[in-house]
Coordinates of C-alpha atoms in Angstrom, one line a residue:
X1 CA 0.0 0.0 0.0
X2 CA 2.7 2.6 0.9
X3 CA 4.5 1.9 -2.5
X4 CA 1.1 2.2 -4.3
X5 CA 0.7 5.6 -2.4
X6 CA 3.6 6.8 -3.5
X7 CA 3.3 6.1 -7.2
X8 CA 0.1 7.6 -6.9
X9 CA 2.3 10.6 -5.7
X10 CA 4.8 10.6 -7.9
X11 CA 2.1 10.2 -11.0
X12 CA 0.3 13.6 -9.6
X13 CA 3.5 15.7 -9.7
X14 CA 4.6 14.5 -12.9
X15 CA 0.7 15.3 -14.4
X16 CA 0.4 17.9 -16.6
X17 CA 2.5 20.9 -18.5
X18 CA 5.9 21.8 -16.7
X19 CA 7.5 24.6 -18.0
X20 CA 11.4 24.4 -17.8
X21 CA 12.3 27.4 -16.0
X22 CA 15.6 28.0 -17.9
X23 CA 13.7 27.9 -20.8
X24 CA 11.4 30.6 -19.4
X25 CA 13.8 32.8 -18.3
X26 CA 15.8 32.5 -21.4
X27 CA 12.9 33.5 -23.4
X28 CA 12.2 36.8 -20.7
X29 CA 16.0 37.9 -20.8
X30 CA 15.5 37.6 -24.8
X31 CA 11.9 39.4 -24.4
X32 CA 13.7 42.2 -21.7
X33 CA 16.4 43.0 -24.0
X34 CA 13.7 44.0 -27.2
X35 CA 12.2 46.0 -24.9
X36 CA 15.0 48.3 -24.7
X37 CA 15.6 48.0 -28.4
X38 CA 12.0 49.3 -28.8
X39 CA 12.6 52.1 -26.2
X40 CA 16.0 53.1 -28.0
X41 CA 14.7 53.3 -31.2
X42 CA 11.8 55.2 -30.1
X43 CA 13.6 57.7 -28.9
X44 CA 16.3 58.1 -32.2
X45 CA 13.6 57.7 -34.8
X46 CA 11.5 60.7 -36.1
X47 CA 7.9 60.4 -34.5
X48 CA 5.0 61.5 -36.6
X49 CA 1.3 60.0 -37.0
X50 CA -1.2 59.8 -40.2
X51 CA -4.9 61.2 -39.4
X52 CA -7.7 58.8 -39.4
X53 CA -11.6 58.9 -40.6
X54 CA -13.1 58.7 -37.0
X55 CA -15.9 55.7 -35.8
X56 CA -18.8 55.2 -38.0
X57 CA -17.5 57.4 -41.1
X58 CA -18.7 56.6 -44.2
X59 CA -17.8 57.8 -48.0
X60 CA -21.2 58.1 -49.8
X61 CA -22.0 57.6 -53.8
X62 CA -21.3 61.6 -54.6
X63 CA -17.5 61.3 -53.0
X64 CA -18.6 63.4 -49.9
X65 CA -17.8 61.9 -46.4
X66 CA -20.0 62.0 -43.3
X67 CA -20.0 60.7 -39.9
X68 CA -22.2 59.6 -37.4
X69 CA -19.5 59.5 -34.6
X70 CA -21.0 60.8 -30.7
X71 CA -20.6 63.5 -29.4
X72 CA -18.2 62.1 -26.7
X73 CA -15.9 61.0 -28.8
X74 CA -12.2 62.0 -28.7
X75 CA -9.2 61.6 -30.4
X76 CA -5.4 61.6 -29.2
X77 CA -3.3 64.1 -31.4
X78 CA 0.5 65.2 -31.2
X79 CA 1.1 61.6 -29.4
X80 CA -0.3 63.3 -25.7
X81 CA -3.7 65.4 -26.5
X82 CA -6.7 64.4 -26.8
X83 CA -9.2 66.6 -28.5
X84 CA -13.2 66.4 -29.2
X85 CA -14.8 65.4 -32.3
X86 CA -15.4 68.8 -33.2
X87 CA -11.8 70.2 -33.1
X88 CA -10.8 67.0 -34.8
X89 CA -12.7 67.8 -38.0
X90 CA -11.2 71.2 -37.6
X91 CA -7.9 69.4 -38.2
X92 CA -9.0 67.3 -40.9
X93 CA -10.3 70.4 -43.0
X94 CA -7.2 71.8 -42.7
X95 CA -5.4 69.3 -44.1
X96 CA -7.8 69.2 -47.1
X97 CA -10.2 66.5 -45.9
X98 CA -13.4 67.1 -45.2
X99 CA -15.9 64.9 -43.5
X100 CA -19.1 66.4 -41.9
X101 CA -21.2 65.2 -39.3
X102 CA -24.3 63.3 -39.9
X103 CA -27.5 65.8 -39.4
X104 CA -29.9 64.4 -37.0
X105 CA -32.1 61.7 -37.9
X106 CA -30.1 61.6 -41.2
X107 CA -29.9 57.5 -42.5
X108 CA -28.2 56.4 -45.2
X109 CA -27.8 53.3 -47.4
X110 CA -25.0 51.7 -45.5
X111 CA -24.5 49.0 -48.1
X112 CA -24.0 51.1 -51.2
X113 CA -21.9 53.8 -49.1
X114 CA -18.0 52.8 -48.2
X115 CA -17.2 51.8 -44.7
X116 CA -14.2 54.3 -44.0
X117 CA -14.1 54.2 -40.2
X118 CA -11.0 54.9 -38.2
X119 CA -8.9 54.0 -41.8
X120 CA -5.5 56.1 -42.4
X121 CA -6.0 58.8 -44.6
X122 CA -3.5 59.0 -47.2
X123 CA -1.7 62.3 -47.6
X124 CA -2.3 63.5 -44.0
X125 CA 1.6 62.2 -42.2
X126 CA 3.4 64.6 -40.2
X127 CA 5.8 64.7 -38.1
X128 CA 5.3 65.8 -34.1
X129 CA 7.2 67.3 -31.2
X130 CA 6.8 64.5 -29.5
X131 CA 9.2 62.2 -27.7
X132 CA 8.1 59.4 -25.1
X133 CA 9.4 60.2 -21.6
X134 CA 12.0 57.8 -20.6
X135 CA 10.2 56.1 -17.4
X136 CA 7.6 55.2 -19.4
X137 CA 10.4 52.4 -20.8
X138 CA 10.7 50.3 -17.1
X139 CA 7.3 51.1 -16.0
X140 CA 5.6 49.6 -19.4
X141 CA 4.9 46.4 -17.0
X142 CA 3.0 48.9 -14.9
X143 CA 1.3 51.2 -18.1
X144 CA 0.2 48.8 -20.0
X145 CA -2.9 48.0 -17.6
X146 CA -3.8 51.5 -19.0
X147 CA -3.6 50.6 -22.4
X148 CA -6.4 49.0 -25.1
X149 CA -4.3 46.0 -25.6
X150 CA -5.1 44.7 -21.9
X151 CA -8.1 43.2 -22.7
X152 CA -6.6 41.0 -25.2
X153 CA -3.5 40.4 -23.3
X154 CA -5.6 39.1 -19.9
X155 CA -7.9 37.1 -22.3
X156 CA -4.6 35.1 -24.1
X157 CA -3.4 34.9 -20.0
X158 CA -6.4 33.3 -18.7
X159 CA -7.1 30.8 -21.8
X160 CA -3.6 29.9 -20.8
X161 CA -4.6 29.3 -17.0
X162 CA -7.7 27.2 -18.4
X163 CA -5.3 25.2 -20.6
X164 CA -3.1 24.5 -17.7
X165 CA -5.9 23.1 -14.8
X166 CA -7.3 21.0 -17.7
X167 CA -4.4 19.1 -19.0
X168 CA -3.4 18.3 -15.5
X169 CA -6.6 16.8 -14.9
X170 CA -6.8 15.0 -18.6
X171 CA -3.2 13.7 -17.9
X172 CA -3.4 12.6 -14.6
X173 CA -6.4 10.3 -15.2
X174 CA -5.1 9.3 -18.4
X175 CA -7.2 10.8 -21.0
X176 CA -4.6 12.2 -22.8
X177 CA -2.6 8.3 -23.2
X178 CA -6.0 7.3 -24.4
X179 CA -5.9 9.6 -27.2
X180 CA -2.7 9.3 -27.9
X181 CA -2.7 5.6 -27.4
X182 CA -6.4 5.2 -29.8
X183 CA -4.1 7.5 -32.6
X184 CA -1.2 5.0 -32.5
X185 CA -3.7 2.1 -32.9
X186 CA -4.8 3.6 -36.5
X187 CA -1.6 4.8 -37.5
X188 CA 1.2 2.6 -35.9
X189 CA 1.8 1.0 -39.7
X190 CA 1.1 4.6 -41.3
X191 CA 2.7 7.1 -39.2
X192 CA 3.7 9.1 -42.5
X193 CA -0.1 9.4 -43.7
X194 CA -1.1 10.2 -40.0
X195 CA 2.1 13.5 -40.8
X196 CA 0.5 14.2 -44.0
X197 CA -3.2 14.3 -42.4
X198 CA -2.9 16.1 -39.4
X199 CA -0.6 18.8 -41.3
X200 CA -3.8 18.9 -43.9
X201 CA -6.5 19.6 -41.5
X202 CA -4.7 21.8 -39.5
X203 CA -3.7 23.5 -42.5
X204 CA -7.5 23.6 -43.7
X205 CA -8.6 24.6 -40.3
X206 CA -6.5 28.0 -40.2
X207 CA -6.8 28.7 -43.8
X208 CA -10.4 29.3 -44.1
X209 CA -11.3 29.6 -40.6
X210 CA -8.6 31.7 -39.0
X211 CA -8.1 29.6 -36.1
X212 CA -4.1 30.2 -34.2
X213 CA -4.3 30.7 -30.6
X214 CA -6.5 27.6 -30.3
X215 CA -3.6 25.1 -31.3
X216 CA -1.6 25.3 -28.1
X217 CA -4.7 22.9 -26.9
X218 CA -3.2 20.7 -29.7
X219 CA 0.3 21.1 -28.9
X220 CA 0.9 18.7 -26.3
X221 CA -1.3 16.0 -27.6
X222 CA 0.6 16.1 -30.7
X223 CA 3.9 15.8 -29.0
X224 CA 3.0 13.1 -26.7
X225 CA 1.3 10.9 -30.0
X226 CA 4.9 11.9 -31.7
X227 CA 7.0 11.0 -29.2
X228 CA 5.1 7.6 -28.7
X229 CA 6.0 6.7 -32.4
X230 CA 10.1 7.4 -32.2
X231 CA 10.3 11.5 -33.0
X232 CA 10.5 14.3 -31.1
X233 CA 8.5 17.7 -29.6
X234 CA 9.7 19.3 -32.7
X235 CA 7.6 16.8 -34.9
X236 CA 4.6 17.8 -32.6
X237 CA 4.9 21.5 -32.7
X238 CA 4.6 21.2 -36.8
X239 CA 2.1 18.7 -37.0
X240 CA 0.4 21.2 -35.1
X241 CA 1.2 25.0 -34.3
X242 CA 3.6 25.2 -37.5
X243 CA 0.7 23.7 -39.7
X244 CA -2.1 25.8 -38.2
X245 CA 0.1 29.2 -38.3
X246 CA 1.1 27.7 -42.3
X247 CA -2.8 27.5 -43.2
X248 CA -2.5 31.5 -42.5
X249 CA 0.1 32.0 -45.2
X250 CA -1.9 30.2 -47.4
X251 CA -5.1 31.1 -46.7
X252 CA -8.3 30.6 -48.7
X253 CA -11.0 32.3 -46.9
X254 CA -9.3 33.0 -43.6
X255 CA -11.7 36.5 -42.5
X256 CA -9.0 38.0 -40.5
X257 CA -6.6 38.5 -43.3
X258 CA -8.0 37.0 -46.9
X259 CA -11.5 38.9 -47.0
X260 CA -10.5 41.7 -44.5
X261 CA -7.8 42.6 -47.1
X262 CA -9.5 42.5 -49.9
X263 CA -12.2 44.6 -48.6
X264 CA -9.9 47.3 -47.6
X265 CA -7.7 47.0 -50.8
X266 CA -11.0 47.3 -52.9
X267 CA -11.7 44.0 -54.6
X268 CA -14.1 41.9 -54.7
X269 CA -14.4 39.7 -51.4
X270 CA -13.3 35.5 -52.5
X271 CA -12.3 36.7 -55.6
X272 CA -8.7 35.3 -56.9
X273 CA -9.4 32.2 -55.4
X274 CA -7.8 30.1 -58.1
X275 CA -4.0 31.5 -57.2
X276 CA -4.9 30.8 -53.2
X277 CA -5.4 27.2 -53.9
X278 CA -2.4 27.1 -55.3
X279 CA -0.7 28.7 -53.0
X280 CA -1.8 26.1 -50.5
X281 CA -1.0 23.3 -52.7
X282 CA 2.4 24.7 -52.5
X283 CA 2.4 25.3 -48.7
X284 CA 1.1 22.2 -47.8
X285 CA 3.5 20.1 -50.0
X286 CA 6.5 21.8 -49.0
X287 CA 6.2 22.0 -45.2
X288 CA 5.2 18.2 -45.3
X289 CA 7.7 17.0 -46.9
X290 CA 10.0 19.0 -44.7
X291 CA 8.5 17.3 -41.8
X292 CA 8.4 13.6 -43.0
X293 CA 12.0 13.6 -44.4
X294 CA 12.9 15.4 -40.3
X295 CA 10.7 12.7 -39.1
X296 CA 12.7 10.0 -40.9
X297 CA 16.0 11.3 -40.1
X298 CA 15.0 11.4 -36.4
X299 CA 13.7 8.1 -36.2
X300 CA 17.0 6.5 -37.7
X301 CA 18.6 8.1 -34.9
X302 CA 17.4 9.9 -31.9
X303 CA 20.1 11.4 -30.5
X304 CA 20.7 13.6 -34.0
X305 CA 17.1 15.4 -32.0
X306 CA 18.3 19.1 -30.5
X307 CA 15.6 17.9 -28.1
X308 CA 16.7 14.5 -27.3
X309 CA 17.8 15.3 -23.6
X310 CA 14.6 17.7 -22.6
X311 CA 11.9 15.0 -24.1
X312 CA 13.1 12.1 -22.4
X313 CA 11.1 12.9 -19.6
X314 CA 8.0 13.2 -21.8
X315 CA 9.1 9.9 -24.0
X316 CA 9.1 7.9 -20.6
X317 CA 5.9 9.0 -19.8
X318 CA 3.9 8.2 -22.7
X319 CA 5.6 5.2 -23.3
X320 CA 3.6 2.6 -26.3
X321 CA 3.2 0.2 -24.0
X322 CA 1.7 1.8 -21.1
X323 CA -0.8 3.7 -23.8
X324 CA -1.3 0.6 -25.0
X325 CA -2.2 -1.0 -21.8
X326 CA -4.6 2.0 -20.8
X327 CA -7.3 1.4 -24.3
X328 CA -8.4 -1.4 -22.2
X329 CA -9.7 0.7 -19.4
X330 CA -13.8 1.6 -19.7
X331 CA -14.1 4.6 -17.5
X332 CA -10.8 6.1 -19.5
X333 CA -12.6 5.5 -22.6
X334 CA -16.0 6.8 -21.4
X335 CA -14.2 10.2 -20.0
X336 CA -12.1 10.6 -23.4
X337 CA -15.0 10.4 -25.4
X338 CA -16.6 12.9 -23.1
X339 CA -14.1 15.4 -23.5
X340 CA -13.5 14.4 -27.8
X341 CA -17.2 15.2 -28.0
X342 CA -17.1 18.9 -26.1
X343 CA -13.7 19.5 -28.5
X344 CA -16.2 18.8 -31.2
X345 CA -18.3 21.6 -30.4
X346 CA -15.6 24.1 -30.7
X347 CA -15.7 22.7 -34.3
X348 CA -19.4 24.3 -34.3
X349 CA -18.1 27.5 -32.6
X350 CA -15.2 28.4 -35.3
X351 CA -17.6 27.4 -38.2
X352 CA -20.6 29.8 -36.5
X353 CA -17.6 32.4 -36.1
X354 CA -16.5 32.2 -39.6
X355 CA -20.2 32.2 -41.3
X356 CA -21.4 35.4 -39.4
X357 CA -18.1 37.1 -39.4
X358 CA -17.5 37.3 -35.0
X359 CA -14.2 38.2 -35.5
X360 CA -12.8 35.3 -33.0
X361 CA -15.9 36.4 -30.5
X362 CA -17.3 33.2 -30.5
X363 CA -14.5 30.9 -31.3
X364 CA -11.5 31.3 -28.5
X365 CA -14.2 31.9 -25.7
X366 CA -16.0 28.6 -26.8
X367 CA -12.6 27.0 -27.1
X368 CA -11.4 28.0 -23.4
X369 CA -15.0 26.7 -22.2
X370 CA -15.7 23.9 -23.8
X371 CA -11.9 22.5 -23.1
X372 CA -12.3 23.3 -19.5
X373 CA -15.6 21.6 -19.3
X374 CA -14.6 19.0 -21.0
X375 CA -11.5 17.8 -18.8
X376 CA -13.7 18.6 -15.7
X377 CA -15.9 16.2 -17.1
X378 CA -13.6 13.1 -18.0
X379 CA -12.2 13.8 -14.7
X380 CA -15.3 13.0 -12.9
X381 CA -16.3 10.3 -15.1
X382 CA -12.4 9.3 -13.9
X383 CA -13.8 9.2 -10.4
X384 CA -12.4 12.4 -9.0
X385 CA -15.2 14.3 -6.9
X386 CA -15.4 18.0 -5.5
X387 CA -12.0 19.0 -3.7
X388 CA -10.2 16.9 -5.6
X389 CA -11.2 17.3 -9.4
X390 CA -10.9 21.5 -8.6
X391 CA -7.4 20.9 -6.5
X392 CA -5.6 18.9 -9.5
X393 CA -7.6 21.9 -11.8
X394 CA -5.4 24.3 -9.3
X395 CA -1.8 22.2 -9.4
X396 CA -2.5 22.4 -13.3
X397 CA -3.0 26.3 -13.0
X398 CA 0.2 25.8 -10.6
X399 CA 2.5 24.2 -13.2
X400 CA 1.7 26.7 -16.0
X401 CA 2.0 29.8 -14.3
X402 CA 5.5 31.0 -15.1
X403 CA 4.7 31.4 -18.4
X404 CA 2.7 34.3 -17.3
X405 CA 5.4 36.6 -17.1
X406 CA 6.4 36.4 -20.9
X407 CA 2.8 37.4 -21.7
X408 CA 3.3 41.0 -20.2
X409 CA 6.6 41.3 -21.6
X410 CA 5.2 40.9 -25.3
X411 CA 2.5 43.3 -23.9
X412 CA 4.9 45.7 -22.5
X413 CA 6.7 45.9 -25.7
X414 CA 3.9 46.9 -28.2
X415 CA 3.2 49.3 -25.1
X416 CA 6.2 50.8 -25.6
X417 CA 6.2 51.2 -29.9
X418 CA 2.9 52.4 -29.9
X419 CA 3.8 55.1 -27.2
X420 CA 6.6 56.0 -28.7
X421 CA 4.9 57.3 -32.1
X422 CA 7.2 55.6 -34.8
X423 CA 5.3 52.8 -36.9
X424 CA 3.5 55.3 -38.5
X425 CA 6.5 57.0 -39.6
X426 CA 8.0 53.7 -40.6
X427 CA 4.9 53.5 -42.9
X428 CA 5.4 56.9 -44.5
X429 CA 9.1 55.8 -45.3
X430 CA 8.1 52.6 -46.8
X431 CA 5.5 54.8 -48.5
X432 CA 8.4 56.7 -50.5
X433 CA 10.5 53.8 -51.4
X434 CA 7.5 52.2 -53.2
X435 CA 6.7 55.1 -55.4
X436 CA 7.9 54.9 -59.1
X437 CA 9.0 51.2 -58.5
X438 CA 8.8 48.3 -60.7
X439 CA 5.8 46.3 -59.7
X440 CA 7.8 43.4 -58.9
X441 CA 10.0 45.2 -57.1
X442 CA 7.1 46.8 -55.3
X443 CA 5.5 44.4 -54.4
X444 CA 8.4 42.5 -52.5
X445 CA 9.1 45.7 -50.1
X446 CA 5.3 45.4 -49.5
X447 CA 6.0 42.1 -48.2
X448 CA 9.2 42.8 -46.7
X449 CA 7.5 45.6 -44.8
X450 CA 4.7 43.2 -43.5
X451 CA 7.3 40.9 -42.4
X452 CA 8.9 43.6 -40.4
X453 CA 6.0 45.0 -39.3
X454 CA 5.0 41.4 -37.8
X455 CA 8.0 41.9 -34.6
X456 CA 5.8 45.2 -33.5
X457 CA 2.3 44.1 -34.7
X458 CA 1.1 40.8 -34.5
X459 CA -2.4 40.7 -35.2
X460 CA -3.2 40.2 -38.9
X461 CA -6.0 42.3 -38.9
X462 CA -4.6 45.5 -37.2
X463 CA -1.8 45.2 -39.5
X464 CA -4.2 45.4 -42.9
X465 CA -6.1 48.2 -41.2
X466 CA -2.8 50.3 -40.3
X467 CA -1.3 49.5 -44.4
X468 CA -4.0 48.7 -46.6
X469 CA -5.8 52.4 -47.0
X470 CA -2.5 53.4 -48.0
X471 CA -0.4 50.4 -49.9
X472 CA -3.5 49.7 -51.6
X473 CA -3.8 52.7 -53.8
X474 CA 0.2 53.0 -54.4
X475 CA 0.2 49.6 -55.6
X476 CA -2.7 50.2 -58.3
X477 CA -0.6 53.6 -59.2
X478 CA 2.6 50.9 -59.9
X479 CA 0.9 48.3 -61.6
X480 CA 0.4 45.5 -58.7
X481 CA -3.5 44.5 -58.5
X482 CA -5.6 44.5 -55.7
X483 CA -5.8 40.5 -55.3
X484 CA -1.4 40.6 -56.1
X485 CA -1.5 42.9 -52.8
X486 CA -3.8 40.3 -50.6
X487 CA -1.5 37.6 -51.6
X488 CA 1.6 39.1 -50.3
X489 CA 0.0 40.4 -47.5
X490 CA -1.2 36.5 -46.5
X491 CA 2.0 35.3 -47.5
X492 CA 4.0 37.8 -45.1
X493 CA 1.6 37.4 -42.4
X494 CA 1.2 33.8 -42.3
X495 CA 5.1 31.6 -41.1
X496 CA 6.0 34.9 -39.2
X497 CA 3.8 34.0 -36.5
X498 CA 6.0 31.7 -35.9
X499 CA 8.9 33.7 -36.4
X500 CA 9.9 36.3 -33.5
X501 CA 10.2 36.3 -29.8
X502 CA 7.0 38.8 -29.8
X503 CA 4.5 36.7 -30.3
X504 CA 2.8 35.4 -27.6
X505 CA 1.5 32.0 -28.9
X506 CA 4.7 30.8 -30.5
X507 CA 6.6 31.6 -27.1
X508 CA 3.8 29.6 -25.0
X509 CA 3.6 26.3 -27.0
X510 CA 7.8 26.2 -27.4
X511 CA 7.5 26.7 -23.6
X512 CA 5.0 23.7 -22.8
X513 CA 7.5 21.4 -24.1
X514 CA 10.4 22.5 -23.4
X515 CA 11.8 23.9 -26.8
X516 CA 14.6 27.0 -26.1
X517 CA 13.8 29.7 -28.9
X518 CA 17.4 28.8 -30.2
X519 CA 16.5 25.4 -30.5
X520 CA 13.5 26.7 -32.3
X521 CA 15.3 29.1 -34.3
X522 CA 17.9 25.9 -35.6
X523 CA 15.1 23.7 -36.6
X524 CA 12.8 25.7 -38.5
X525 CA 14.8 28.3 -40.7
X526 CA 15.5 26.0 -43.0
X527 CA 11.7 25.7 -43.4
X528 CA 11.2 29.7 -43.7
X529 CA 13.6 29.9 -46.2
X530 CA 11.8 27.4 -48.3
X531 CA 8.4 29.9 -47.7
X532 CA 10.3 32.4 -48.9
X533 CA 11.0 31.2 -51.7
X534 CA 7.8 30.2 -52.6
X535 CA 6.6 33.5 -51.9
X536 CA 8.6 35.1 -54.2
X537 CA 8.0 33.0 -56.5
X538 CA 4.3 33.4 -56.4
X539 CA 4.5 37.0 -56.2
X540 CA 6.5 37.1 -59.7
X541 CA 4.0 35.1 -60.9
X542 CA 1.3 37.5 -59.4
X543 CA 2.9 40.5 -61.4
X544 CA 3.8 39.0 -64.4
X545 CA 0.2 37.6 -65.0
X546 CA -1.8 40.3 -63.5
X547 CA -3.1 38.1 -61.0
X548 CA -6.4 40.2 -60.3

């Protein structure tokens, strides 16, 4: 009984997602010393800002602009002052742009007039005597709390806390070897086709969905399933978060970048489809056979794995024969198909989000739910009641919680670039060095700049709003379509998720198992030079066939 105890013991502590701690502070040294990068350069660069159409602005069929924006509303100027509505339109006028404010009870056909809200206005960049105070640099940890970007940052933090508490509780009773163990079953003889399938869907999933954050649920299921059949946690992270974050470079009708572009570059929304597919033909090939010839290489020979010496912990624990062994228990099986069937429903959630256009509203709340109900459910059907199913939730929530601290660093450095007033006047410079280009030429400092612009801005969306009012017209004026101009900007948007220490969901699912961002680094640049390349070459191909 004592020795039974203490296995017991020992399998509790070793449940769920450890986070190395020289991996995490690796990763917050790296993360500190951008931070002062960002504040240097904020303070050597010129700072300037564009103007904007304020909220609920709209460009109506005779050219005129009007908007229906409240009284209330106010607008921050000069990088400190904030002015009203009415003062702001002053400024506008003088600048030559004039937008006037909705008479009352005025209504107007909102599908025939142009959505121009809170778009760039081209033609309106000027510098300001502005320069961020230097405190503001150290105390971003502090600032940011005041800052719009909050609300997204505490929302990625607690779907991270969720994540934690239910993989404790889905590893500890054995869920997750069920899964992973039911996988092996179907696959042991194909493991290559099980590479090439789980790369497709993810692929699909992100490319017409949009889904990202959401696969560092998958993440340590597809590690443990390709650890189980000889590879490593590198293998996992692409059958999974690469594959999902490569669905985004090629996307098909992915609304956060695809038809959010092409709205606000002015073409038709789904149109060019024909190219996309392509382009994810392409994608897909390429970053699969990369995988399966890694795969092979590793199996051959473990020890050639950068992570050889961190995953043996992780390959003793999901060992084939204990996984094997566990298939065979009923009340295992009954909680893991519990749990499959709630996962299920997020399926519902991300195809109700994509149809009505929720903008992720829908999606990563009913993902952080329906995963949390779901392991609080197969632990109960495990047996575990009351104290004990919410204290192994807790211990979870416990074991994850370091990684906390890199989420306010990525926070504290947008703080710190958007305070300091410079990507706008990036923009304008990039703005220049387009003009009078040739359009193939053109069009690869468009997607050099979104690659650039993916260390300071992560979010696909905000990116097309800050560029696309203003590339969009500059690249009709040098002979690059519309459609040539949402390619590059999926193409630059897509791998680099993947590709710098600023973002947030690359950092987390390196950090659940144990992957340094060097080791990271080593493994896949070889893969995002082979992007590249295909990007390029598309994009010639874009230009020299008028891809429109």
């Amino acid at each position: 009984m004592p020795e039974a105890k203490k296995a017991e013991e020992n399998t509790q502590e070793n449940a769920g997602l450890h986070l190395n701690k020289k991996t995490i502070l690796g990763l917050c040294v790296i993360l500190f010393a951008i931070m002062i990068f960002a504040g240097v350069i904020t303070q050597v660069v010129p700072r300037g800002e564009y103007c904007f159409y304020p909220e609920e602005t709209y460009k109506l069929s005779d050219g005129t602009f009007v908007t229906f924006a409240g009284e209330d509303s106010t607008f921050k100027v000069d990088g400190k002052n904030k002015i009203g509505l009415d003062e702001y339109l002053r400024r506008l006028a003088e600048r030559g742009v004039i937008v006037t404010r909705a008479a009352q009870g005025l209504e107007i056909d909102k599908k025939s007039a142009e959505d121009v809200s809170e778009k760039i206005i081209d033609g309106t960049y000027h510098e300001i005597d502005y320069k961020m105070a230097l405190w503001k640099i150290p105390a971003a940890f502090l600032l940011v709390f005041g800052s719009s970007n909050i609300t997204t940052g505490l929302a990625i933090i607690i779907f991270i806390v969720l994540i934690g508490g239910t993989f404790f509780i889905l590893d500890e009773r054995g869920v997750l070897k069920y899964i992973m163990a039911s996988v092996i079953r179907k696959f042991e003889k194909k493991k290559y086709l099980l590479i090439c399938i789980m790369i497709f869907i993810c692929m699909l999933l992100s490319s017409t969905s949009g889904i990202l954050e959401e696969s560092v649920t998958l993440v340590p299921i597809a590690v443990a399933v390709a650890l189980a059949l000889g590879w490593d946690s590198l293998v996992g992270l692409s059958i999974s978060l690469v594959a999902i974050a490569f669905g985004f470079t090629a996307a098909t009708f992915n609304p956060f970048n695809v038809i959010t572009v092409q709205k606000l570059a002015g073409v038709p929304v789904f149109s060019g489809l024909w190219l996309r597919i392509i382009t994810f033909a392409l994608v897909y090939a390429s970053l699969t056979a990369f995988v399966v010839i890694y795969a092979k290489r590793i199996e051959k020979n473990p020890q050639k794995s950068s992570c050889y010496e961190t995953d043996k912990e992780m390959r003793n624990k999901y060992k084939l024969t204990d996984a094997q062994e566990i298939v065979k228990d009923k009340k295992t099986g009954k909680a893991t198909k519990a749990f499959v069937i709630c996962i299920s429903l997020v399926l519902v959630c991300i195809i109700i989000d994509s149809v009505f256009s929720l903008g992720g509203y829908l999606s990563m709340p009913g993902m952080a739910l329906l995963f949390t109900a779901g392991g609080l459910i197969a632990g109960y059907l495990t047996g575990l009641r009351g104290k004990e199913l919410f204290g192994g939730f807790l211990k979870g929530v416990k074991t994850i919680a370091p990684a906390i601290p890199l989420i306010f660093f990525i926070l504290a450095i947008t703080y710190v670039l958007d305070e300091g007033m410079i990507i706008h006047t990036i923009l304008f410079k990039v703005y220049g060095l387009i003009q009078g280009m040739h359009p193939f030429g053109a069009i690869l400092l468009l997607f050099a700049f979104v690659v650039v612009l993916e260390f300071f801005i992560g979010s696909g969306t905000a990116k097309a709003f800050l560029i696309m009012p203003i590339v969009a017209p500059l690249a009709s004026l040098v002979g690059i379509s519309g459609n040539s101009v949402v390619l590059s900007f999926c193409l630059a948007d897509g791998f680099t998720n993947l590709l710098y220490p600023t973002s947030g969901i690359m950092i987390i699912a390196i950090g659940l198992v144990n992957v340094s961002y060097g080791k990271w680094l080593r493994y896949t640049w070889k893969l995002f030079a082979a992007e590249l390349a295909i990007a390029i070459g598309l994009m010639y191909f874009a230009v020299t066939v008028g891809y429109a």
